[in-house]
XYZ file of C-alpha atoms in Angstrom:
652
model
C -20.010 53.579 4.846
C -23.328 54.936 3.870
C -24.952 56.578 0.900
C -27.246 59.375 0.074
C -28.675 61.042 -2.963
C -31.502 62.913 -4.492
C -34.236 60.513 -5.473
C -34.697 61.543 -9.081
C -30.999 61.495 -9.785
C -30.555 58.289 -7.829
C -32.440 56.279 -10.390
C -30.277 57.721 -13.148
C -26.954 57.687 -11.330
C -27.369 54.185 -10.101
C -29.420 52.064 -12.419
C -27.430 49.116 -11.046
C -28.657 49.650 -7.504
C -29.315 45.952 -6.901
C -25.707 45.128 -7.714
C -24.412 47.748 -5.302
C -26.661 46.506 -2.531
C -25.411 42.964 -3.022
C -21.865 43.991 -2.170
C -22.828 44.494 1.471
C -23.643 40.834 2.016
C -21.652 39.460 -0.903
C -20.194 35.976 -0.751
C -16.601 36.357 0.399
C -13.573 34.100 0.059
C -11.346 33.906 3.136
C -8.911 31.635 4.983
C -7.159 30.794 1.714
C -4.431 28.194 2.278
C -1.721 26.846 -0.028
C -1.468 23.054 -0.240
C 1.823 21.340 0.727
C 2.606 20.622 -2.940
C 1.849 24.228 -3.898
C -0.705 23.232 -6.537
C -4.044 23.672 -4.747
C -5.953 26.125 -2.602
C -8.253 25.353 0.297
C -10.568 28.176 1.293
C -13.789 29.192 2.996
C -16.693 30.751 1.149
C -18.732 32.826 3.580
C -22.039 34.675 3.389
C -23.763 35.948 6.507
C -23.232 33.222 9.111
C -22.944 30.390 6.563
C -19.490 29.005 5.771
C -18.479 26.361 3.255
C -15.051 24.793 2.713
C -13.723 24.133 -0.802
C -10.569 22.887 -2.496
C -9.631 24.424 -5.846
C -7.316 22.427 -8.117
C -7.483 24.508 -11.279
C -9.531 27.281 -12.846
C -12.195 24.739 -13.831
C -11.860 22.049 -11.140
C -13.300 22.810 -7.714
C -14.490 20.349 -5.080
C -18.007 20.070 -3.772
C -18.450 22.180 -0.615
C -18.351 21.055 2.982
C -20.995 23.098 4.803
C -19.946 23.858 8.370
C -23.601 23.681 9.404
C -23.112 19.899 9.282
C -21.139 20.247 12.504
C -24.294 21.519 14.262
C -22.481 24.134 16.308
C -24.132 27.193 17.817
C -22.634 30.591 16.918
C -19.140 29.252 16.325
C -17.095 31.272 13.834
C -14.403 29.904 11.574
C -11.055 30.915 13.062
C -8.468 28.904 11.138
C -8.042 26.514 8.227
C -4.871 24.494 7.551
C -3.647 21.697 5.327
C -2.315 18.663 7.198
C -1.548 16.651 4.077
C -2.792 16.632 0.494
C -6.113 15.065 1.530
C -6.733 16.266 5.086
C -7.667 19.739 6.317
C -7.812 21.001 9.886
C -10.395 23.636 10.803
C -10.759 25.573 14.048
C -13.947 27.343 15.106
C -14.398 29.625 18.102
C -17.307 30.838 20.177
C -17.112 33.593 22.777
C -18.399 32.224 26.079
C -19.490 35.106 28.303
C -18.538 34.850 31.958
C -21.436 34.990 34.409
C -21.609 38.515 35.806
C -17.947 39.104 35.072
C -16.608 39.599 31.582
C -13.104 38.868 32.864
C -14.158 35.225 32.788
C -15.125 35.531 29.137
C -13.167 33.071 27.030
C -13.164 31.566 23.590
C -14.361 28.008 23.228
C -12.397 26.330 20.427
C -13.656 23.378 18.409
C -11.305 21.521 16.037
C -12.235 19.183 13.208
C -10.422 17.141 10.604
C -11.906 17.053 7.088
C -10.833 14.460 4.541
C -11.390 14.885 0.834
C -11.919 11.937 -1.512
C -9.027 10.518 -3.512
C -10.345 12.142 -6.693
C -10.419 15.459 -4.759
C -14.101 16.118 -5.491
C -15.974 15.613 -2.207
C -15.327 15.702 1.526
C -16.210 12.212 2.698
C -15.036 12.198 6.326
C -14.926 14.556 9.270
C -14.100 14.044 12.925
C -13.654 16.305 15.932
C -10.363 16.532 17.831
C -11.712 16.469 21.367
C -8.552 16.734 23.467
C -7.837 20.060 25.133
C -4.750 21.831 23.853
C -3.624 23.845 20.839
C -2.149 23.312 17.400
C 1.502 24.312 17.659
C 2.760 23.155 14.246
C 1.810 21.151 11.156
C 4.378 18.668 9.859
C 3.390 18.898 6.196
C 6.192 16.539 5.175
C 4.812 13.645 7.223
C 1.237 14.892 7.303
C 1.038 14.995 11.101
C -0.333 17.467 13.634
C 1.972 18.642 16.424
C -0.455 19.211 19.275
C 0.573 21.101 22.415
C -0.764 21.039 25.951
C 0.415 23.591 28.503
C 0.370 23.258 32.285
C 3.025 22.890 34.967
C 4.510 20.323 32.635
C 3.984 21.121 28.959
C 4.169 18.630 26.106
C 3.955 18.269 22.342
C 2.294 15.239 20.742
C 2.567 14.048 17.138
C -0.923 13.063 15.960
C -1.797 10.919 12.961
C -4.937 12.494 11.429
C -5.879 9.328 9.538
C -5.946 7.337 12.774
C -8.362 9.834 14.305
C -10.533 9.973 11.179
C -10.776 6.203 10.809
C -11.582 5.487 14.460
C -15.159 4.243 14.933
C -17.556 6.733 16.453
C -18.424 5.844 20.008
C -20.064 7.485 22.985
C -19.223 4.723 25.416
C -17.822 5.401 28.849
C -14.484 3.726 28.093
C -13.946 4.990 24.554
C -10.556 6.295 23.503
C -10.641 10.071 22.979
C -9.081 10.967 19.626
C -8.291 7.284 19.064
C -5.707 7.461 21.841
C -3.441 9.747 19.840
C -2.966 12.330 22.617
C -1.222 9.915 24.953
C 2.318 9.178 26.088
C 3.102 6.987 23.072
C 2.957 10.042 20.779
C 4.658 12.512 23.112
C 7.719 13.911 21.332
C 8.770 16.628 23.775
C 8.031 17.668 27.325
C 9.337 20.404 29.606
C 8.723 21.765 33.082
C 6.831 25.057 32.960
C 3.876 26.636 31.189
C 4.837 27.014 27.517
C 3.435 30.021 25.652
C 5.389 29.490 22.422
C 7.078 26.468 20.855
C 9.778 26.872 18.204
C 10.300 24.199 15.551
C 13.169 23.151 13.286
C 12.903 20.343 10.745
C 9.380 19.730 12.090
C 10.692 18.953 15.577
C 10.400 21.064 18.751
C 13.686 22.953 19.012
C 12.905 25.384 21.849
C 10.174 26.644 24.159
C 9.372 30.030 25.688
C 7.763 29.283 29.032
C 6.859 30.521 32.486
C 8.710 28.651 35.225
C 7.185 30.925 37.856
C 4.580 33.686 37.836
C 7.373 36.253 37.434
C 10.020 34.215 35.638
C 10.079 33.469 31.918
C 12.640 31.179 30.344
C 13.797 30.169 26.875
C 14.844 26.516 26.786
C 16.406 24.687 23.860
C 16.228 20.973 23.064
C 18.697 18.655 21.350
C 19.676 15.005 21.426
C 21.495 15.528 24.716
C 18.380 16.917 26.380
C 17.190 20.367 27.472
C 19.175 23.411 28.495
C 18.219 26.926 29.558
C 19.222 29.585 27.031
C 17.978 32.766 28.714
C 15.818 33.866 31.655
C 13.714 37.009 32.153
C 12.558 38.277 35.544
C 9.235 40.016 35.106
C 7.796 42.808 37.201
C 11.086 44.662 37.458
C 11.681 48.145 36.046
C 10.959 48.296 32.343
C 14.054 48.440 30.201
C 14.156 51.886 28.570
C 16.713 50.718 26.016
C 17.143 47.692 23.819
C 18.962 44.866 25.596
C 18.733 41.105 25.901
C 16.291 41.632 28.773
C 13.982 43.766 26.635
C 14.010 41.552 23.514
C 11.522 38.698 23.193
C 12.161 35.926 20.620
C 9.440 35.483 18.014
C 11.174 33.172 15.527
C 13.940 30.565 15.405
C 16.881 31.183 13.088
C 17.542 27.483 12.549
C 21.020 27.848 14.008
C 21.950 26.998 17.591
C 21.143 29.810 20.035
C 20.090 32.251 17.300
C 16.594 33.798 17.239
C 14.657 36.684 15.738
C 13.189 39.100 18.259
C 11.345 42.379 18.804
C 11.445 44.961 21.584
C 8.906 43.812 24.181
C 7.875 47.290 25.357
C 6.850 48.570 21.936
C 4.664 46.286 19.867
C 4.428 49.002 17.239
C 8.171 49.042 16.650
C 9.087 47.701 13.254
C 12.639 46.950 14.304
C 13.726 43.324 14.075
C 16.745 41.907 15.821
C 18.780 38.745 15.461
C 19.968 37.467 18.831
C 22.888 35.136 19.489
C 22.333 33.941 23.036
C 25.626 32.030 22.978
C 27.649 35.230 22.569
C 25.043 37.394 24.357
C 24.865 39.734 21.381
C 22.201 41.044 19.046
C 22.086 42.762 15.669
C 19.443 45.121 14.341
C 18.010 43.832 11.063
C 15.433 46.415 10.048
C 14.002 49.667 11.356
C 10.855 51.502 10.356
C 10.006 53.573 13.388
C 6.262 54.010 12.922
C 5.473 50.497 11.747
C 4.232 47.306 13.321
C 5.382 43.808 12.446
C 2.484 41.547 11.479
C 4.452 38.397 10.651
C 7.871 37.158 9.597
C 8.578 35.792 6.131
C 10.952 32.851 6.449
C 12.283 30.219 4.093
C 10.522 26.920 4.688
C 13.754 25.084 3.911
C 16.376 26.618 6.211
C 14.366 29.124 8.311
C 16.370 32.019 6.883
C 14.591 35.312 7.506
C 13.570 36.632 4.094
C 11.495 39.580 5.233
C 8.446 40.695 7.183
C 4.909 41.878 6.590
C 4.388 45.218 8.324
C 1.802 47.937 8.704
C 3.022 51.511 8.494
C 1.062 54.746 8.008
C -2.092 52.690 7.543
C -0.583 50.662 4.697
C 0.307 46.977 4.752
C 3.266 45.675 2.803
C 6.213 43.295 2.708
C 9.797 44.187 3.489
C 12.318 41.861 1.851
C 15.787 42.042 3.335
C 18.669 42.557 0.944
C 21.903 43.836 2.439
C 19.779 45.162 5.308
C 18.262 47.843 3.063
C 14.835 49.278 3.809
C 12.621 48.648 0.793
C 9.182 49.290 2.274
C 7.102 51.528 0.049
C 3.944 53.318 1.137
C 1.369 52.323 -1.447
C -2.393 52.503 -1.788
C -2.218 49.096 -3.466
C -1.903 46.059 -1.228
C 0.402 43.191 -2.197
C 1.548 40.753 0.484
C 2.926 37.243 0.690
C 0.543 34.919 2.525
C 2.413 31.612 2.531
C 5.149 29.480 0.986
C 5.159 25.811 0.088
C 7.448 23.604 2.238
C 10.047 23.437 -0.549
C 9.868 27.184 -1.341
C 8.796 26.488 -4.946
C 5.449 28.286 -4.700
C 4.161 31.368 -2.898
C 0.618 32.510 -2.216
C 0.132 36.269 -2.646
C -2.828 38.532 -1.992
C -3.351 41.780 -3.911
C -5.997 44.479 -3.504
C -6.577 48.094 -4.500
C -9.191 50.728 -3.738
C -10.991 49.893 -6.989
C -10.417 46.119 -6.883
C -11.810 43.842 -4.139
C -8.769 41.563 -4.100
C -7.471 38.252 -5.391
C -5.277 35.379 -4.234
C -2.621 34.009 -6.594
C -0.275 31.029 -6.561
C 3.054 32.052 -8.096
C 5.748 29.509 -8.990
C 9.507 29.987 -8.656
C 9.663 31.366 -12.215
C 7.203 34.131 -11.362
C 4.304 32.580 -13.273
C 0.776 32.698 -11.855
C -0.597 29.153 -11.798
C -3.930 29.641 -10.001
C -6.085 32.595 -8.945
C -9.053 33.102 -6.657
C -11.143 36.280 -6.364
C -12.028 37.449 -2.840
C -15.558 38.458 -3.926
C -16.215 35.886 -6.663
C -19.723 37.107 -7.569
C -18.941 40.813 -7.634
C -18.210 42.672 -10.860
C -14.661 44.037 -10.302
C -14.971 46.667 -13.032
C -13.649 49.871 -11.392
C -16.511 52.163 -10.400
C -15.194 54.323 -7.587
C -11.950 56.130 -6.863
C -10.310 56.662 -3.479
C -7.992 59.560 -2.690
C -5.785 59.704 0.407
C -5.756 63.002 2.278
C -4.494 64.339 5.598
C -4.672 67.368 7.859
C -2.526 68.401 10.826
C -4.217 69.006 14.171
C -2.612 69.508 17.586
C 0.651 68.086 16.323
C -1.061 64.986 14.922
C -1.313 63.997 11.290
C -4.927 62.923 10.700
C -5.304 60.709 7.637
C -8.618 60.310 5.862
C -9.936 58.869 2.609
C -12.413 60.184 0.048
C -14.178 57.548 -2.060
C -16.407 58.776 -4.874
C -17.898 57.598 -8.205
C -15.497 57.975 -11.138
C -17.783 59.073 -13.942
C -20.826 60.512 -12.184
C -21.258 63.837 -10.413
C -21.680 63.094 -6.685
C -25.057 63.862 -5.146
C -24.173 63.890 -1.461
C -21.440 63.337 1.089
C -21.407 60.693 3.808
C -18.911 60.752 6.680
C -18.576 57.100 7.668
C -16.877 56.600 11.044
C -15.142 53.376 11.999
C -15.796 51.747 15.353
C -13.327 50.630 17.961
C -12.417 53.262 18.651
C -8.910 52.400 19.880
C -6.830 50.335 17.459
C -9.365 50.050 14.641
C -8.654 51.891 11.397
C -9.719 52.392 7.792
C -7.403 51.696 4.845
C -7.025 53.084 1.316
C -7.812 49.621 -0.024
C -11.162 48.273 -1.197
C -13.913 48.958 1.325
C -17.256 47.266 0.720
C -19.315 49.838 2.584
C -17.600 52.784 0.901
C -18.102 51.113 -2.485
C -21.755 50.487 -1.694
C -22.424 54.159 -1.078
C -20.197 55.415 -3.893
C -22.269 53.335 -6.306
C -25.257 55.281 -5.092
C -23.694 58.584 -6.012
C -22.158 59.541 -2.682
C -18.758 60.815 -1.646
C -17.691 58.709 1.343
C -15.223 60.199 3.833
C -13.511 57.831 6.280
C -11.305 59.354 8.983
C -8.538 57.700 10.984
C -8.930 59.914 14.023
C -6.356 59.865 16.847
C -6.411 56.527 18.628
C -6.813 54.612 15.368
C -4.442 51.727 14.713
C -1.937 51.414 11.896
C -0.087 54.687 12.523
C 2.240 53.850 15.380
C 2.056 53.590 19.136
C 2.196 57.344 19.793
C -0.820 57.986 17.567
C -2.683 55.109 19.203
C -2.034 56.477 22.682
C -3.028 59.976 21.558
C -6.607 58.689 21.640
C -6.637 58.210 25.411
C -9.228 60.410 27.129
C -10.238 61.824 23.723
C -13.481 59.934 23.021
C -15.628 63.031 23.224
C -13.057 65.672 22.318
C -10.009 65.102 20.118
C -11.472 62.190 18.166
C -14.644 64.069 17.329
C -12.706 67.200 16.423
C -10.495 65.181 14.051
C -13.608 63.913 12.273
C -15.150 67.373 12.120
C -11.963 69.013 10.806
C -11.524 66.352 8.109
C -15.132 66.862 7.038
C -14.702 70.623 6.844
C -11.490 70.233 4.845
C -13.345 67.997 2.387
C -16.085 70.605 2.051
C -13.451 73.178 1.130
C -13.040 71.277 -2.137
C -15.112 73.217 -4.717
C -16.750 70.134 -6.241
C -17.887 68.891 -2.815
C -18.709 72.213 -1.142
C -22.423 72.370 -1.932
C -23.233 68.706 -1.297
C -25.671 67.720 1.448
C -23.746 66.048 4.286
C -24.762 63.177 6.528
C -22.753 61.248 9.086
C -23.014 57.705 10.396
C -21.239 54.751 11.874
C -21.367 51.523 13.827
C -20.525 51.026 17.523
C -18.263 53.953 18.541
C -18.918 55.320 15.050
C -22.604 55.472 15.957
C -21.826 57.421 19.124
C -19.584 59.859 17.240
C -22.140 60.339 14.460
C -25.012 61.155 16.814
C -22.849 63.438 18.962
C -21.408 65.400 16.033
C -24.789 65.720 14.324
C -26.186 67.127 17.575
C -23.359 69.572 18.262
C -22.780 70.652 14.653
C -26.135 70.675 12.840
C -24.747 73.426 10.597
C -22.447 70.794 9.040
C -24.373 67.528 9.246
C -27.856 67.397 7.793
C -28.673 63.922 9.073
C -27.128 61.038 11.000
C -27.442 57.325 11.599
C -26.206 55.395 14.615
C -25.985 51.591 14.355
C -25.209 49.565 17.501
C -24.041 52.852 18.967
C -23.510 54.063 22.519
C -25.835 56.952 23.352
C -25.438 57.322 27.122
C -21.917 57.248 28.590
C -23.291 56.861 32.112
C -25.123 53.725 31.031
C -21.850 52.470 29.569
C -20.016 53.118 32.849
C -22.763 51.441 34.880
C -22.441 48.119 33.049
C -22.073 45.680 35.957
C -20.850 42.887 33.688
C -17.498 44.631 33.176
C -14.436 43.264 34.945
C -12.263 45.587 37.013
C -9.663 45.617 34.230
C -12.262 46.574 31.627
C -13.683 49.246 33.906
C -10.227 50.756 34.489
C -9.532 50.725 30.747
C -12.795 52.552 30.080
C -11.979 55.099 32.792
C -8.653 55.757 31.095
C -10.274 56.202 27.685
C -12.974 58.583 28.902
C -10.556 60.699 30.938
C -11.621 63.134 33.670
C -15.260 62.891 32.644
C -15.357 59.277 33.842
C -15.541 60.514 37.445
C -18.202 63.138 36.720
C -21.650 61.682 35.923
C -22.979 65.120 34.971
C -20.111 65.662 32.550
C -20.589 62.181 31.092
C -24.222 62.985 30.517
C -23.394 66.267 28.762
C -21.009 64.391 26.451
C -23.675 61.829 25.540
C -25.977 61.997 22.502
C -29.001 61.498 24.769
C -28.248 64.925 26.261
C -26.748 66.627 23.208
C -29.585 66.134 20.737
C -31.584 69.280 20.120
C -34.274 70.747 17.899
C -31.738 72.102 15.407
C -30.755 68.577 14.392
C -31.779 66.948 11.174
C -33.296 63.471 10.775
C -31.841 60.648 12.889
C -31.862 56.898 12.199
C -31.131 54.476 15.052
C -30.437 50.793 14.326
C -29.810 48.238 17.058
C -29.894 44.507 17.729
C -32.180 43.390 20.532
C -29.505 41.018 21.891
C -26.510 43.334 21.680
C -24.324 42.556 24.710
C -21.581 45.106 23.998
C -23.892 48.111 23.699
C -27.283 46.978 25.055
C -30.384 48.027 23.157
C -31.278 50.348 26.063
C -28.891 52.857 24.434
C -31.154 52.922 21.382
C -34.319 53.227 23.465
C -33.009 56.205 25.433
C -31.806 58.078 22.361
C -35.057 57.389 20.519
C -37.230 58.509 23.434
C -35.296 61.740 23.942
C -35.412 62.547 20.239
C -39.152 61.882 20.122
C -39.743 64.149 23.113
C -38.041 66.987 21.199
C -40.170 66.375 18.128
C -37.174 65.347 16.004
C -37.687 63.207 12.886
C -36.281 59.972 14.334
C -36.631 56.343 13.259
C -35.733 53.288 15.346
C -35.048 49.977 13.592
C -34.668 47.136 16.075
C -33.527 43.761 14.745
C -34.841 40.877 16.809
C -32.244 38.316 17.973
C -29.375 40.337 16.501
C -26.186 41.134 18.401
C -23.559 43.860 17.939
C -22.446 42.657 14.514
C -25.661 42.072 12.498
C -24.396 38.696 11.261
C -27.645 36.734 11.034
C -28.716 35.809 7.472
C -30.244 38.809 5.745
C -29.475 41.266 8.557
C -26.797 43.262 6.756
C -29.107 43.739 3.789
C -31.867 44.968 6.119
C -29.487 47.354 7.875
C -28.058 48.895 4.730
C -31.405 49.059 2.970
C -32.737 51.032 5.929
C -29.701 53.325 5.829
C -30.031 53.789 2.059
C -33.680 54.777 2.253
C -32.998 57.082 5.178
C -30.106 58.891 3.476
C -31.980 59.286 0.239
C -34.946 60.924 1.933
C -32.889 63.042 4.343
C -30.645 64.438 1.629
C -33.532 64.984 -0.712
C -35.187 67.250 1.880
C -32.062 69.410 2.319
C -32.809 73.143 2.371
C -31.249 74.941 -0.573
C -29.169 77.236 1.658
C -28.058 74.560 4.133
C -24.399 75.025 3.255
C -24.262 78.754 3.939
C -23.268 78.456 7.606
C -20.520 75.880 7.204
């Protein structure tokens, strides 16, 4: 994620520096949605914290934007975008509301709005908030209605007419009708006793509900013209089922046939095995197995609910499995190609493709396999291949550690940057297009990204291997991958720096301090520098505190050991230059971490720079912040690598 190079060569290697810098805060297309007729795309265009909604009808016909700033919301992020009918869109925005003194009370505040586009499809001329509390359980694209759910002791689904809500006069009176009276008994289409966590639909009608009837009892109920009947009941809190059985399988999709559902094993969310359950005969059939994978979503026919396949992640790669005679056709590929959606009549599909050298595109494909409309993910970025990414791995302690090397194709690299992902648990890097890696590669750097133990995408066992390894196994995985890269003759004599964000910032500072013979410089952005300070955060809930104790291992109970494993204690006079970047309003890793690391480095006489961004949080999302952050990193790396001693690689 970060670049470095000798100044004189930098100007030659990267004459297009401005273009490379722009990729960091480039305008990005996201939330792409296929219209009910399969002919149009709705999408969000996002840059920094500014989001605009568009509808694209053809390669030359695009609507005027709807700027979400018109909604006058504070720090809400776009969470979802859906078509309701050919002229109405539904958007959902969320804001994290921090609990007072207890992060366990932290929740997401959801705002929902309807947007209506003009009849000529050129401008958005109406918008209205859906104020009722509840959640969107289904969109009836055929009738253009919203199926809105509310869960409590008695849970219900309502069928809302979006045009009625949009056309209702605005009023702030005491006796006004909320949402034009649409969320009332007249529009209730299904109700059931119990707290529903998942509704299942068939022919745009509620067909079943997975619900809690008691704190330790979960039930699957099915609805028909005769009423409601219980299909299956689970008693929670009992001994976990070690084997696959009806008690250990949780339905995630309706087959469309009475009593038949698709399910996964509840105790292993990384299991790629799908099952088809027949609750009438109390039997189940295994559909697909890929032991190290994780199911992301099911691919079903929109006509008859037949299971066509599934999108899965396996060995850090995402792909689609299509079922044909129950054969496993998942292929590990460094090129991403997945199905996003299908039109209600199955005549069109929306696919997304991406590769390490291509930032990605969305395509509508008709039933004859023809592409009818395309949309680039980074519309203002030149997609001409510049860098190349190679997938590599090493074996350590019985674990396969995967890492990626991204480097310029036609230019001799001038430095090596180890860019560490945050998380640390569950996050991961991919072999696909990475904007930060591309940014630094275009500045002449080799970028190494390591999926250390505890990273996601490689199965449950690998994820759990990260427990209690924050300061040991994870760091050693990064170090070993770096050393293996330096064994490559063309990379051996390059100056090496290390950096990262959040946990990546902690790891970078700690490794640079403990292995100055390998890392010439380091940057830590929004990083943790003092593990004791992390443990003393009084805003953590008991659950969060216990989780952190588990991740830190034995050291969590030993303040002295925690201190020794912290960058504030590990930094020493043998270290190279250090850059610290932090937001003044970071609530996840308070800016005090940056102050302590900076003060300790200064007291040792180390070349250290602190860049504090006023009003910024953990993510540097304010307009212009990403450009400031990466400009500071670029300048730092250039100068630090330029000052590398000629024999700095002799002790590696």
